Tab-separated table of C-alpha atoms and ligand atoms in Angstrom:
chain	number	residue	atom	x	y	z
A	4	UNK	CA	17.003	18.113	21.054
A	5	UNK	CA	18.434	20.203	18.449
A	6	UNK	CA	18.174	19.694	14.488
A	7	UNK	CA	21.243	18.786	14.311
A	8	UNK	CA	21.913	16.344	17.114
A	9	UNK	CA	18.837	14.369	15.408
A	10	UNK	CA	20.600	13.910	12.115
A	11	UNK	CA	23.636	13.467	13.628
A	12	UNK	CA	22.300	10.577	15.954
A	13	UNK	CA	20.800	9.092	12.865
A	14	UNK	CA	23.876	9.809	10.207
A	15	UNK	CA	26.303	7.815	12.939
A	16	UNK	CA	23.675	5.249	14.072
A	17	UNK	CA	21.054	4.200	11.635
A	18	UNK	CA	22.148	1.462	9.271
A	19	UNK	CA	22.443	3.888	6.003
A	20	UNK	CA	19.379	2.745	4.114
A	21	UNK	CA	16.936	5.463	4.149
A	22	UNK	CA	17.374	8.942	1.955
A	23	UNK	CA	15.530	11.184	4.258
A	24	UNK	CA	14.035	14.571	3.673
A	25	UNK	CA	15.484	17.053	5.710
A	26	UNK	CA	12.197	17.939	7.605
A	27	UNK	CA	12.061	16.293	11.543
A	28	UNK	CA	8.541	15.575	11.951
A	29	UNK	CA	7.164	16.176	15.534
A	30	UNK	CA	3.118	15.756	15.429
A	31	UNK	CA	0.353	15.806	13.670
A	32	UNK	CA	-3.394	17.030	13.894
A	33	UNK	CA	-6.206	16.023	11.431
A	34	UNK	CA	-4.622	16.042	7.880
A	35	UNK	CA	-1.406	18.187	8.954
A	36	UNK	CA	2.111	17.201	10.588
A	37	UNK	CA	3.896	19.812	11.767
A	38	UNK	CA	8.012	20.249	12.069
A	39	UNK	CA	10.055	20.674	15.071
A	40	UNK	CA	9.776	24.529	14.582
A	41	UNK	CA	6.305	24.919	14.233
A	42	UNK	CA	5.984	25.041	10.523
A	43	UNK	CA	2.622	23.346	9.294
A	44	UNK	CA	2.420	20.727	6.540
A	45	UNK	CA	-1.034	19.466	4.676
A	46	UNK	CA	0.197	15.504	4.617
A	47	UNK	CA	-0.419	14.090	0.909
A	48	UNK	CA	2.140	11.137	1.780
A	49	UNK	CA	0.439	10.005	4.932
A	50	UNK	CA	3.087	7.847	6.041
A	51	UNK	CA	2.964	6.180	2.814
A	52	UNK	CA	-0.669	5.879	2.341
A	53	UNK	CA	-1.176	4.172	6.092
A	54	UNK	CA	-2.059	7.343	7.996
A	55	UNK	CA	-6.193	6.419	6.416
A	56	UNK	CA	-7.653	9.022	9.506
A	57	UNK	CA	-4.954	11.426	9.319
A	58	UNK	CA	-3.536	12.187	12.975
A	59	UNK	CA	-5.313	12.558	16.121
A	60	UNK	CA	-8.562	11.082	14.963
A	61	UNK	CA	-10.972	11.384	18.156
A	62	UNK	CA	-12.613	7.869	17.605
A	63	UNK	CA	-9.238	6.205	17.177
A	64	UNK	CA	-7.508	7.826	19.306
A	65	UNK	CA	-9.843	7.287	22.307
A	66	UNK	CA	-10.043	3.324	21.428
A	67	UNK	CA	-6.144	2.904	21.057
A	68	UNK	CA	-5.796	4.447	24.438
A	69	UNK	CA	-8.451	2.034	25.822
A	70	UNK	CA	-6.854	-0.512	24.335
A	71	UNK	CA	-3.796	0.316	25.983
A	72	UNK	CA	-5.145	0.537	29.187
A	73	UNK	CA	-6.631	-2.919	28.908
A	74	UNK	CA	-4.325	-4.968	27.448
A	75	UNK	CA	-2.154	-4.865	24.306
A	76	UNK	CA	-0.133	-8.056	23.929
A	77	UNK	CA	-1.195	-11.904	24.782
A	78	UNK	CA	-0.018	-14.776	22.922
A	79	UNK	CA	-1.459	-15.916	19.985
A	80	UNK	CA	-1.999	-19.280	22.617
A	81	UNK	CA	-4.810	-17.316	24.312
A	82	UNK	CA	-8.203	-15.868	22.346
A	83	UNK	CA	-8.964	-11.851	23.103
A	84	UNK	CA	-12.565	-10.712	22.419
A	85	UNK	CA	-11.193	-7.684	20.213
A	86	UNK	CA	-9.066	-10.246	18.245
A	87	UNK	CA	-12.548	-12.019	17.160
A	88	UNK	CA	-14.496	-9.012	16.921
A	89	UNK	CA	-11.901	-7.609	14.611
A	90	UNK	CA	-11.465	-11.112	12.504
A	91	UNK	CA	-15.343	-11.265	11.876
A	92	UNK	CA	-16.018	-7.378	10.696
A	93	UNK	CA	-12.803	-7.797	8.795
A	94	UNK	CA	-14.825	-11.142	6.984
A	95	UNK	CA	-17.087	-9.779	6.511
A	96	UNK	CA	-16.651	-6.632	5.055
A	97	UNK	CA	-14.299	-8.246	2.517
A	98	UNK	CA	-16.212	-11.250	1.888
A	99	UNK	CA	-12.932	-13.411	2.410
A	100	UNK	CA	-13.506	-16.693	5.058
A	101	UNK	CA	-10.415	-17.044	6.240
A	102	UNK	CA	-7.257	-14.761	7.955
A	103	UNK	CA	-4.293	-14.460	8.858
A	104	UNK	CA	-2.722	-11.275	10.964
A	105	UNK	CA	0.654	-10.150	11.113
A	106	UNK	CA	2.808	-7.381	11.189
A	107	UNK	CA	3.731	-5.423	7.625
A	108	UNK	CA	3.068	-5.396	3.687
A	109	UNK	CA	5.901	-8.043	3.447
A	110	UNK	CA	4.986	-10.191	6.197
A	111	UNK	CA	1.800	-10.512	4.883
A	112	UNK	CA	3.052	-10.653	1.051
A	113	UNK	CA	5.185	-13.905	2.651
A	114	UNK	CA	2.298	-15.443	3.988
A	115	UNK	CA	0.779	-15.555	0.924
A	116	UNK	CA	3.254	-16.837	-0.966
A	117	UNK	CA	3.755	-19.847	1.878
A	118	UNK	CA	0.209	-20.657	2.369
A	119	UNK	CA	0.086	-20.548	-1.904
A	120	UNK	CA	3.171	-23.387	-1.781
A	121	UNK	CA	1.176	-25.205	0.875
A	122	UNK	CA	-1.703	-25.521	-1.259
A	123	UNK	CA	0.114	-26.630	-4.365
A	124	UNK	CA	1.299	-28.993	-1.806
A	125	UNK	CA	-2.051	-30.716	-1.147
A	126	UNK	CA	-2.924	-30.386	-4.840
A	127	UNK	CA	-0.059	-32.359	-6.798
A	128	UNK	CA	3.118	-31.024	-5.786
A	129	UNK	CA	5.380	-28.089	-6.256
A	130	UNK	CA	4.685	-25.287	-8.101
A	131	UNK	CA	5.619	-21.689	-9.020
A	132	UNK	CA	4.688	-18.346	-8.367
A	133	UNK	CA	4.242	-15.492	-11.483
A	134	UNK	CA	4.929	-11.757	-10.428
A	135	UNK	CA	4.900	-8.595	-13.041
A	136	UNK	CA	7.856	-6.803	-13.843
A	137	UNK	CA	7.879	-3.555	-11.821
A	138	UNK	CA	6.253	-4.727	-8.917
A	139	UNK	CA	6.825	-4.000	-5.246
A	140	UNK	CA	6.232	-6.860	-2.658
A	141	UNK	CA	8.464	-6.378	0.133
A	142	UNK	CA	11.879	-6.570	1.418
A	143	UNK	CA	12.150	-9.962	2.897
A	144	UNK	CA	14.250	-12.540	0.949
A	145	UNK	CA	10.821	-14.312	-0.605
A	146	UNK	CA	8.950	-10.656	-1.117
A	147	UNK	CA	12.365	-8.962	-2.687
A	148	UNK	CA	12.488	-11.998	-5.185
A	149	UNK	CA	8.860	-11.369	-6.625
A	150	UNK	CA	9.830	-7.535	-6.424
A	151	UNK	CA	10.517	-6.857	-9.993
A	152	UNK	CA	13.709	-5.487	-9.446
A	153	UNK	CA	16.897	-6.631	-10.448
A	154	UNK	CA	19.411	-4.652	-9.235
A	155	UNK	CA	17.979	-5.453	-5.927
A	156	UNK	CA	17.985	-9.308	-6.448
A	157	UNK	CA	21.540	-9.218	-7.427
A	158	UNK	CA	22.681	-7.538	-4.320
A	159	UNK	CA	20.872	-10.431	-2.367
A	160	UNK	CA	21.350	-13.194	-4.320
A	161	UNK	CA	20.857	-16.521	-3.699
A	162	UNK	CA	17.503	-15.867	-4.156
A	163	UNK	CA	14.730	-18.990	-3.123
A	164	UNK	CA	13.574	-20.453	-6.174
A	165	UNK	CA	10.356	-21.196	-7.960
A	166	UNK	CA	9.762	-17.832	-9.004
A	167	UNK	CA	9.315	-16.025	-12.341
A	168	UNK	CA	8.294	-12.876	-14.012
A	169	UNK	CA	6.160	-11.968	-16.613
A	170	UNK	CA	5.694	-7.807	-18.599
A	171	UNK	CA	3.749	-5.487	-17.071
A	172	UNK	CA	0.439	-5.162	-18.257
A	173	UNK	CA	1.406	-7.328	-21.463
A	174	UNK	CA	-1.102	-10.193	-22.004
A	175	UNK	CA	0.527	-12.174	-24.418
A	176	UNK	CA	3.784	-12.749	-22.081
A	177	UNK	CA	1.511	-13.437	-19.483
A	178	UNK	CA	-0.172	-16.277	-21.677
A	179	UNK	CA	3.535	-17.123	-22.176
A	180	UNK	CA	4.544	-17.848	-18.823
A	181	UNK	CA	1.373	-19.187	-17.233
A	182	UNK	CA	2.558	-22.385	-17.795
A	183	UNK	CA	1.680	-25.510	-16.549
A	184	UNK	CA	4.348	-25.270	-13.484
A	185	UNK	CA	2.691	-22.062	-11.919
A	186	UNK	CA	0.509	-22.692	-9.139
A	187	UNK	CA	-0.103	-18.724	-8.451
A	188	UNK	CA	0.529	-15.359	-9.889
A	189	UNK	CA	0.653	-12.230	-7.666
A	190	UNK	CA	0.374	-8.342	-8.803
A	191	UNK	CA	-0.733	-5.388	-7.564
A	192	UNK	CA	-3.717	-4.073	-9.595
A	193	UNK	CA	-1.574	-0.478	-9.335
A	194	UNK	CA	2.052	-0.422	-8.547
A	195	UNK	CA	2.268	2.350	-6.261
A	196	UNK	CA	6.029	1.683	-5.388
A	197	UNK	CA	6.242	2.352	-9.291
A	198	UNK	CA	5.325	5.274	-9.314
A	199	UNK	CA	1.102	4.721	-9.459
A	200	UNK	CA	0.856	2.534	-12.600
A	201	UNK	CA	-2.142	0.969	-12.952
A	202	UNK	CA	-2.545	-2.177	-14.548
A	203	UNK	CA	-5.392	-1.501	-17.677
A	204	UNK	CA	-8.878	-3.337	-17.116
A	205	UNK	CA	-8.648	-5.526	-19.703
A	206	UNK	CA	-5.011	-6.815	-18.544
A	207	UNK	CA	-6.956	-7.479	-15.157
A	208	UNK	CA	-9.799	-9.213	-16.216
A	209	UNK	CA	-8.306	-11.504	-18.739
A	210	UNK	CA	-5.169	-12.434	-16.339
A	211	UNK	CA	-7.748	-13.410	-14.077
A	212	UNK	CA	-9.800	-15.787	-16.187
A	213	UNK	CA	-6.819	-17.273	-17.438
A	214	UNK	CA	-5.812	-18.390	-14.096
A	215	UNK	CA	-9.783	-19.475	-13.098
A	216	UNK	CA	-9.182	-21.783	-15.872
A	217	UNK	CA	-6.060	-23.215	-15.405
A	218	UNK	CA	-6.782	-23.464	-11.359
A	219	UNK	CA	-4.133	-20.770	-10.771
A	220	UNK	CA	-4.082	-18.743	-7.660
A	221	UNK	CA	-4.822	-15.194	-8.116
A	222	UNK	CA	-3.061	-13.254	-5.616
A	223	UNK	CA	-3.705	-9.407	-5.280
A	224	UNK	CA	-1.394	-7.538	-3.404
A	225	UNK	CA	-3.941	-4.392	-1.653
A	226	UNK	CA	-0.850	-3.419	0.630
A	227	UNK	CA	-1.359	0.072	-0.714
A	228	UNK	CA	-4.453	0.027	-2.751
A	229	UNK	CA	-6.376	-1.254	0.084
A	230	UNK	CA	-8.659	0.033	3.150
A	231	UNK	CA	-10.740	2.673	1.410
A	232	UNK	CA	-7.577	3.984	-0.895
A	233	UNK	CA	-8.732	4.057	-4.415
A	234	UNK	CA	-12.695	4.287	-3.874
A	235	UNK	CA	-13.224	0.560	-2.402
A	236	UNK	CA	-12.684	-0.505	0.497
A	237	UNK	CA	-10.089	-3.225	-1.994
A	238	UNK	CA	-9.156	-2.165	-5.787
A	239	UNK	CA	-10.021	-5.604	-7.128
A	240	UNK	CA	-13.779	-4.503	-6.723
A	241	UNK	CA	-13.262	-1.551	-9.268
A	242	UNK	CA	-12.619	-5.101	-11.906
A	243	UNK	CA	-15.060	-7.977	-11.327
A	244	UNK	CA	-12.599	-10.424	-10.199
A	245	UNK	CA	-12.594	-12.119	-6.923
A	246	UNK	CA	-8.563	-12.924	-6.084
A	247	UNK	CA	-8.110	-16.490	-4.039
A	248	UNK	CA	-5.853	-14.397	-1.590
A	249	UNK	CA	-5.015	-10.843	-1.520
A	250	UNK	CA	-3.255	-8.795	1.551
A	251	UNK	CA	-3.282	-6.042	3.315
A	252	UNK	CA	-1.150	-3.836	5.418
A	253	UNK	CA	-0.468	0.553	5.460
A	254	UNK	CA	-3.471	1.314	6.119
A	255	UNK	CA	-5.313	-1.186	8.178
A	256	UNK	CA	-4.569	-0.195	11.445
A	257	UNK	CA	-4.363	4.000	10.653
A	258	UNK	CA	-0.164	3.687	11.541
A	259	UNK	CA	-0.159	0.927	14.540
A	260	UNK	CA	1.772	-1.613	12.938
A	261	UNK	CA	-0.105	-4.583	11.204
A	262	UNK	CA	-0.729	-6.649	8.233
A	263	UNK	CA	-3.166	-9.084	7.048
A	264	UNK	CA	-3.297	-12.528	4.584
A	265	UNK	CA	-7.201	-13.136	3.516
A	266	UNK	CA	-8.184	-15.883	1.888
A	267	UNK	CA	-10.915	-18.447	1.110
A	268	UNK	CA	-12.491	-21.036	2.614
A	269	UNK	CA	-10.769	-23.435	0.215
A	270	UNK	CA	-7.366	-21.841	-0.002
A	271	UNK	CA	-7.335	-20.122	3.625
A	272	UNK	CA	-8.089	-24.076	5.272
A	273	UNK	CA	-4.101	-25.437	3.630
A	274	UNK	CA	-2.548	-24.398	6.631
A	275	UNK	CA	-2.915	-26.673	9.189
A	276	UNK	CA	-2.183	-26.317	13.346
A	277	UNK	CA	2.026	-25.087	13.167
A	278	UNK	CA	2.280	-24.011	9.711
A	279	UNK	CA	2.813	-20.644	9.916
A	280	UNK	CA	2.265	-17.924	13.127
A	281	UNK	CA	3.570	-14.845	14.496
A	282	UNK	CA	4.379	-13.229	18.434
A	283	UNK	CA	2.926	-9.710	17.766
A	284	UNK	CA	0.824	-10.524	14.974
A	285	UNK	CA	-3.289	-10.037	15.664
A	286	UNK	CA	-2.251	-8.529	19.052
A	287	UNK	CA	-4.704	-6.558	21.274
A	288	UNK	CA	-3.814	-2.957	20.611
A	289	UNK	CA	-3.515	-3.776	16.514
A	290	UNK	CA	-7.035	-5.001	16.157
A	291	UNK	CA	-8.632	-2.583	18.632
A	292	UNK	CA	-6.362	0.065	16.095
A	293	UNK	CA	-7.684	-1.991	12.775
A	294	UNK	CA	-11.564	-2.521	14.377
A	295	UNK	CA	-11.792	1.012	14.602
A	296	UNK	CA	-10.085	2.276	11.433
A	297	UNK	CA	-12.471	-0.442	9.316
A	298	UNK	CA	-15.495	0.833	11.265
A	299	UNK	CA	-15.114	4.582	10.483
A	300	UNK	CA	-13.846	3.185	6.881
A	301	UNK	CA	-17.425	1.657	6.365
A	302	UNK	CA	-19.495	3.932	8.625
A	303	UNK	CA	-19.006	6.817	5.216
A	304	UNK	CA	-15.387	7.256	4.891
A	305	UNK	CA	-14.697	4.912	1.795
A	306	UNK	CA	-17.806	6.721	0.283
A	307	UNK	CA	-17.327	10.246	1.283
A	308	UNK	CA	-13.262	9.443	0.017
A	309	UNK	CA	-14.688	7.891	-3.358
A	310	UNK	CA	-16.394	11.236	-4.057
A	311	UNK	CA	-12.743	13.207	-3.081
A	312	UNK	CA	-11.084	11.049	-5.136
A	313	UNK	CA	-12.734	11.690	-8.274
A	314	UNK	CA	-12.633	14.984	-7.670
A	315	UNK	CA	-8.985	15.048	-7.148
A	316	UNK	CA	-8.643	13.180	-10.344
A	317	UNK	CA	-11.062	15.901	-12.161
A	318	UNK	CA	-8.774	18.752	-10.746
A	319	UNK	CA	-5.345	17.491	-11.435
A	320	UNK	CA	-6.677	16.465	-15.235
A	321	UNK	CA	-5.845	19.597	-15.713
A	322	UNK	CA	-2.022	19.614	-14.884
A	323	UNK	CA	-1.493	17.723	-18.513
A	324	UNK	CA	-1.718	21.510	-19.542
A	325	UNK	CA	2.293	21.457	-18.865
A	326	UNK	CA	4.378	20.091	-21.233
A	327	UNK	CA	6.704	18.996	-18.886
A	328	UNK	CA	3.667	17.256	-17.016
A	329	UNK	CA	3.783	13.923	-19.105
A	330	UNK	CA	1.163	11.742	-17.164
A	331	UNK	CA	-1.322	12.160	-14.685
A	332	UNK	CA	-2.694	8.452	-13.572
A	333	UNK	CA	-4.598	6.780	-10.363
A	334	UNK	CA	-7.279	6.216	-8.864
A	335	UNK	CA	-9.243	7.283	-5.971
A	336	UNK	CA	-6.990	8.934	-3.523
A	337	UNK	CA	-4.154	7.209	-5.407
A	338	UNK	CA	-2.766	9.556	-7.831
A	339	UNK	CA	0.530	10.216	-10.022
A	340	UNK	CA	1.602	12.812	-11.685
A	341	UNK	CA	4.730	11.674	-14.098
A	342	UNK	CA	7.342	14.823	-15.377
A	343	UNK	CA	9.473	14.800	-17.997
A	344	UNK	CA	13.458	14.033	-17.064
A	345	UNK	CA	14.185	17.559	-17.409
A	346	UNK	CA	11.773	18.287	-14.037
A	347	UNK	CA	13.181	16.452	-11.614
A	348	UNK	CA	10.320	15.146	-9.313
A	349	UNK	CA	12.526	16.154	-6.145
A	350	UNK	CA	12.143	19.693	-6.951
A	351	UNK	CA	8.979	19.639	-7.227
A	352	UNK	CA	8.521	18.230	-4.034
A	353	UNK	CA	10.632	20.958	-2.137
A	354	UNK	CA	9.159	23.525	-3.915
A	355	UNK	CA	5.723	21.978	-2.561
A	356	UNK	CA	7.198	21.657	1.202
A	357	UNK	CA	8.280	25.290	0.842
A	358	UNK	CA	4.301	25.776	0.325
A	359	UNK	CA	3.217	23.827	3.380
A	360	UNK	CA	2.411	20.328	1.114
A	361	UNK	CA	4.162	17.395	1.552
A	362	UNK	CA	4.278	14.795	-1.517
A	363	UNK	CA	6.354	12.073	-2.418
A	364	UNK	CA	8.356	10.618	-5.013
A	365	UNK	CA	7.735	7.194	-6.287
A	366	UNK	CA	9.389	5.101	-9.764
A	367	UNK	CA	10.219	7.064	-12.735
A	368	UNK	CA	10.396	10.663	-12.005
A	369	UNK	CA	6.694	10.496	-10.679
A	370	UNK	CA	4.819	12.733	-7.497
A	371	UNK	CA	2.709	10.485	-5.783
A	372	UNK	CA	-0.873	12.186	-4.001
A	373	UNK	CA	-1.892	9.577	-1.573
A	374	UNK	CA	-3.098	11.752	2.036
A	375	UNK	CA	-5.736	10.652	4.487
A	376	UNK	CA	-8.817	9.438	3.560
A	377	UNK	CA	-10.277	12.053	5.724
A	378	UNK	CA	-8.797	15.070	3.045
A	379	UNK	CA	-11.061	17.838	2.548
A	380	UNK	CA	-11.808	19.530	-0.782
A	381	UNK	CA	-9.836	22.581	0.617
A	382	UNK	CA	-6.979	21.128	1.258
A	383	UNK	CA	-7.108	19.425	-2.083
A	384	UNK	CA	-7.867	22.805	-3.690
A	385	UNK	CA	-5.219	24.086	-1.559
A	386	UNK	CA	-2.409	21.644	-2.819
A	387	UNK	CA	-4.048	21.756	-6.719
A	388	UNK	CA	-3.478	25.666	-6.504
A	389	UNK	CA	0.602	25.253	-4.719
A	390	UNK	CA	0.745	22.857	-7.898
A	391	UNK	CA	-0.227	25.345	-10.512
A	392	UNK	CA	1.841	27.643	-8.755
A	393	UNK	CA	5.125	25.325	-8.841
A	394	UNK	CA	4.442	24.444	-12.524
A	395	UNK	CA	4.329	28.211	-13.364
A	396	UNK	CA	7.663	28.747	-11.733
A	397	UNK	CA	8.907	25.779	-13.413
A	398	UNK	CA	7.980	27.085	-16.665
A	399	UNK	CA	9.180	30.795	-16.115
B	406	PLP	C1	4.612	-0.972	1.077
B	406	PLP	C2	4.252	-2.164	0.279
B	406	PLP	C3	4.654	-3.457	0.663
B	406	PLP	C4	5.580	-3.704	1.829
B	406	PLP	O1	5.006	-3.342	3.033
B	406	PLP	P1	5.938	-3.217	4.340
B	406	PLP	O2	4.946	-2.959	5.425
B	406	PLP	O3	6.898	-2.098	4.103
B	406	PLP	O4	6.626	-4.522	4.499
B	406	PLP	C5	4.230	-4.525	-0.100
B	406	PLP	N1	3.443	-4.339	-1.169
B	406	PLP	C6	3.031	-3.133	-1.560
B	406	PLP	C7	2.137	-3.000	-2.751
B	406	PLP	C8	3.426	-1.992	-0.864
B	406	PLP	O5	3.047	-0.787	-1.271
């Protein structure tokens, strides 16, 4: 099939929500996709920070084709042993009691926010839910509305109700709105969708206690910053806290579809028997996929990535060297680089496909870094020199 006829299929067929890059992807081999025509690209997007082994990983690859072979879909009415082998390393690796699987970030983002309602339910009655300004949940109708973005909730308004907002990162509006009404607030400890913005430490930590004292839910949304991604195998570690819920999803099953609600024993248990469920969700081939990713993940990947990441972080320091280079943020494998308006962040990102490196773009005129877990230092040096190289043309 011809370059053409692939764009054309998707320009007359798709429903017109994606703004794709021009590049048709056709496989990929340790950190590297390649096009349709050959050409090689070192992968810093990853598939959006989900692709955690790269491609072809030997280990996963040979147990998703076992999988296959065996069986990949029962009903949620039947128990599989990979289902409970998956649920109890997933336990206990996170130190949560209770799960619940499903499909994607939002799905999982949804759960949360039903089995949060449930709860209040048991515990007095209604409540509401607190999300930050400049957040990214998801694109279902309860994840868009805690999405801090309005543009987006007008175009789908009515939204459900019994949600409200509060400034990123800003303490004292968060004091303001934790009122007696909320029941749970939900961030992301870094809002990748943003554009990497990390929340500070001290934000973190004191949200937190305020809601341990007020018997607030603490949600943490690890969609992104999950599975290894900024040092831990979750981001909330890096801060002390220990979130009521948080989810999962990207990552957690190296590209096979999946997401995943944890919780504890206390908040996990307000579901009861028809509450909440899902067809696909938990099925055979996704935890085999998710087993396997979580077992390399703590068999030295999350450490070996923790020691990458800081290195990453060391070398692109450096970048603030540009004037035009007005931020360089993240954590881990999770990093930004923010450019002033007269750099568009699009250029930059061709320029850096025309090199063999493909980044992304993410909030405010930022280039998000977030490859494979399984990065080496040369390809890092490899993309940190094709960045130098860009700026330099950039400032010629
Ligand atoms: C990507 C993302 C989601 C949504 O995940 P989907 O799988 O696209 O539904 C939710 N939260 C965060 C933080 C994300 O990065």
């Amino acid at each position: 099939m011809d370059i053409t006829k692939i764009k054309n299929a998707e320009a007359t067929h798709y429903m017109p929500v994606f703004a794709r890059d021009s590049l048709v992807l056709e496989r990929g081999e340790g950190n590297c996709v390649y096009d349709i025509d050959g050409n090689k690209y070192v992968d810093f997007v990853a598939g959006i920070a989900t692709n955690v082994l790269g491609y072809n990983h030997p280990q996963y690859t040979e147990a998703v084709c076992n999988q296959v072979k065996k069986l990949m879909h029962v009903s949620n009415h039947y128990y599989t042993a990979i289902q409970s082998q998956y649920i109890t390393r997933l336990c206990q690796a996170s130190g949560f009691a209770r799960v619940f699987l499903c499909n994607s970030g939002a799905e999982a983002n949804e759960c949360a926010i039903k089995l949060a309602r449930r709860y209040f339910k048991n515990h007095g009655g209604d409540k509401t839910v607190l999300y930050a300004e400049g957040s990214f949940h998801g694109r279902t109708l309860a994840t868009l509305t805690v999405t801090g973005n309005t543009a987006q909730h007008e175009r789908y308004s009515p939204l459900p109700q019994g949600f409200d907002s509060f400034k990123y990162d800003d303490l004292d509006d968060f004091k303001r709105k934790l009122t007696n009404n909320v029941g749970a607030v939900i961030l992301e400890t870094i809002q990748g969708e943003r554009g990497v913005r990390p929340f500070s430490k001290d934000f973190l930590v004191n949200a937190y206690e305020l809601c341990k004292a007020k018997g607030v839910l603490f949600i943490v949304d690890e969609v992104q910053t999950g599975m290894g991604r900024t040092g831990k195998l979750f981001s909330f570690e890096h801060f002390g806290i220990k979130p009521d819920i948080i989810t999962m999803a990207k990552a957690i099953a190296g590209g096979i579809p999946m997401g995943a609600c944890l919780a504890t024993e206390e908040v996990g248990t307000a579901f009861s028997r028809g509450d909440h469920g899902s067809t696909f969700g938990g099925n055979a081939l996704a935890c085999a996929a998710a087993d396997k990713v979580l077992e390399i993940l703590q068999d030295g990947l999350i450490d070996q990535s923790a020691k990458l990441g800081e290195y990453f972080g060391e070398k692109l320091a450096h970048l603030s060297k540009y004037d035009f280079v007005t931020d360089v943020r993240g954590l881990g494998l999770m990093r930004g680089i923010e450019l002033a308006d007269k750099v568009p962040a699009s250029t930059f990102e061709s320029k850096l496909r025309d090199k063999g490196y493909l980044v992304n773009v993410a909030g405010n005129n930022t280039l998000r870094l977030i490859p494979p877990l399984t990065i080496t230092k040369q390809e890092i040096d490899g993309l940190i020199k094709a960045l130098d190289d860009v700026c330099d043309e950039i400032r010629a």
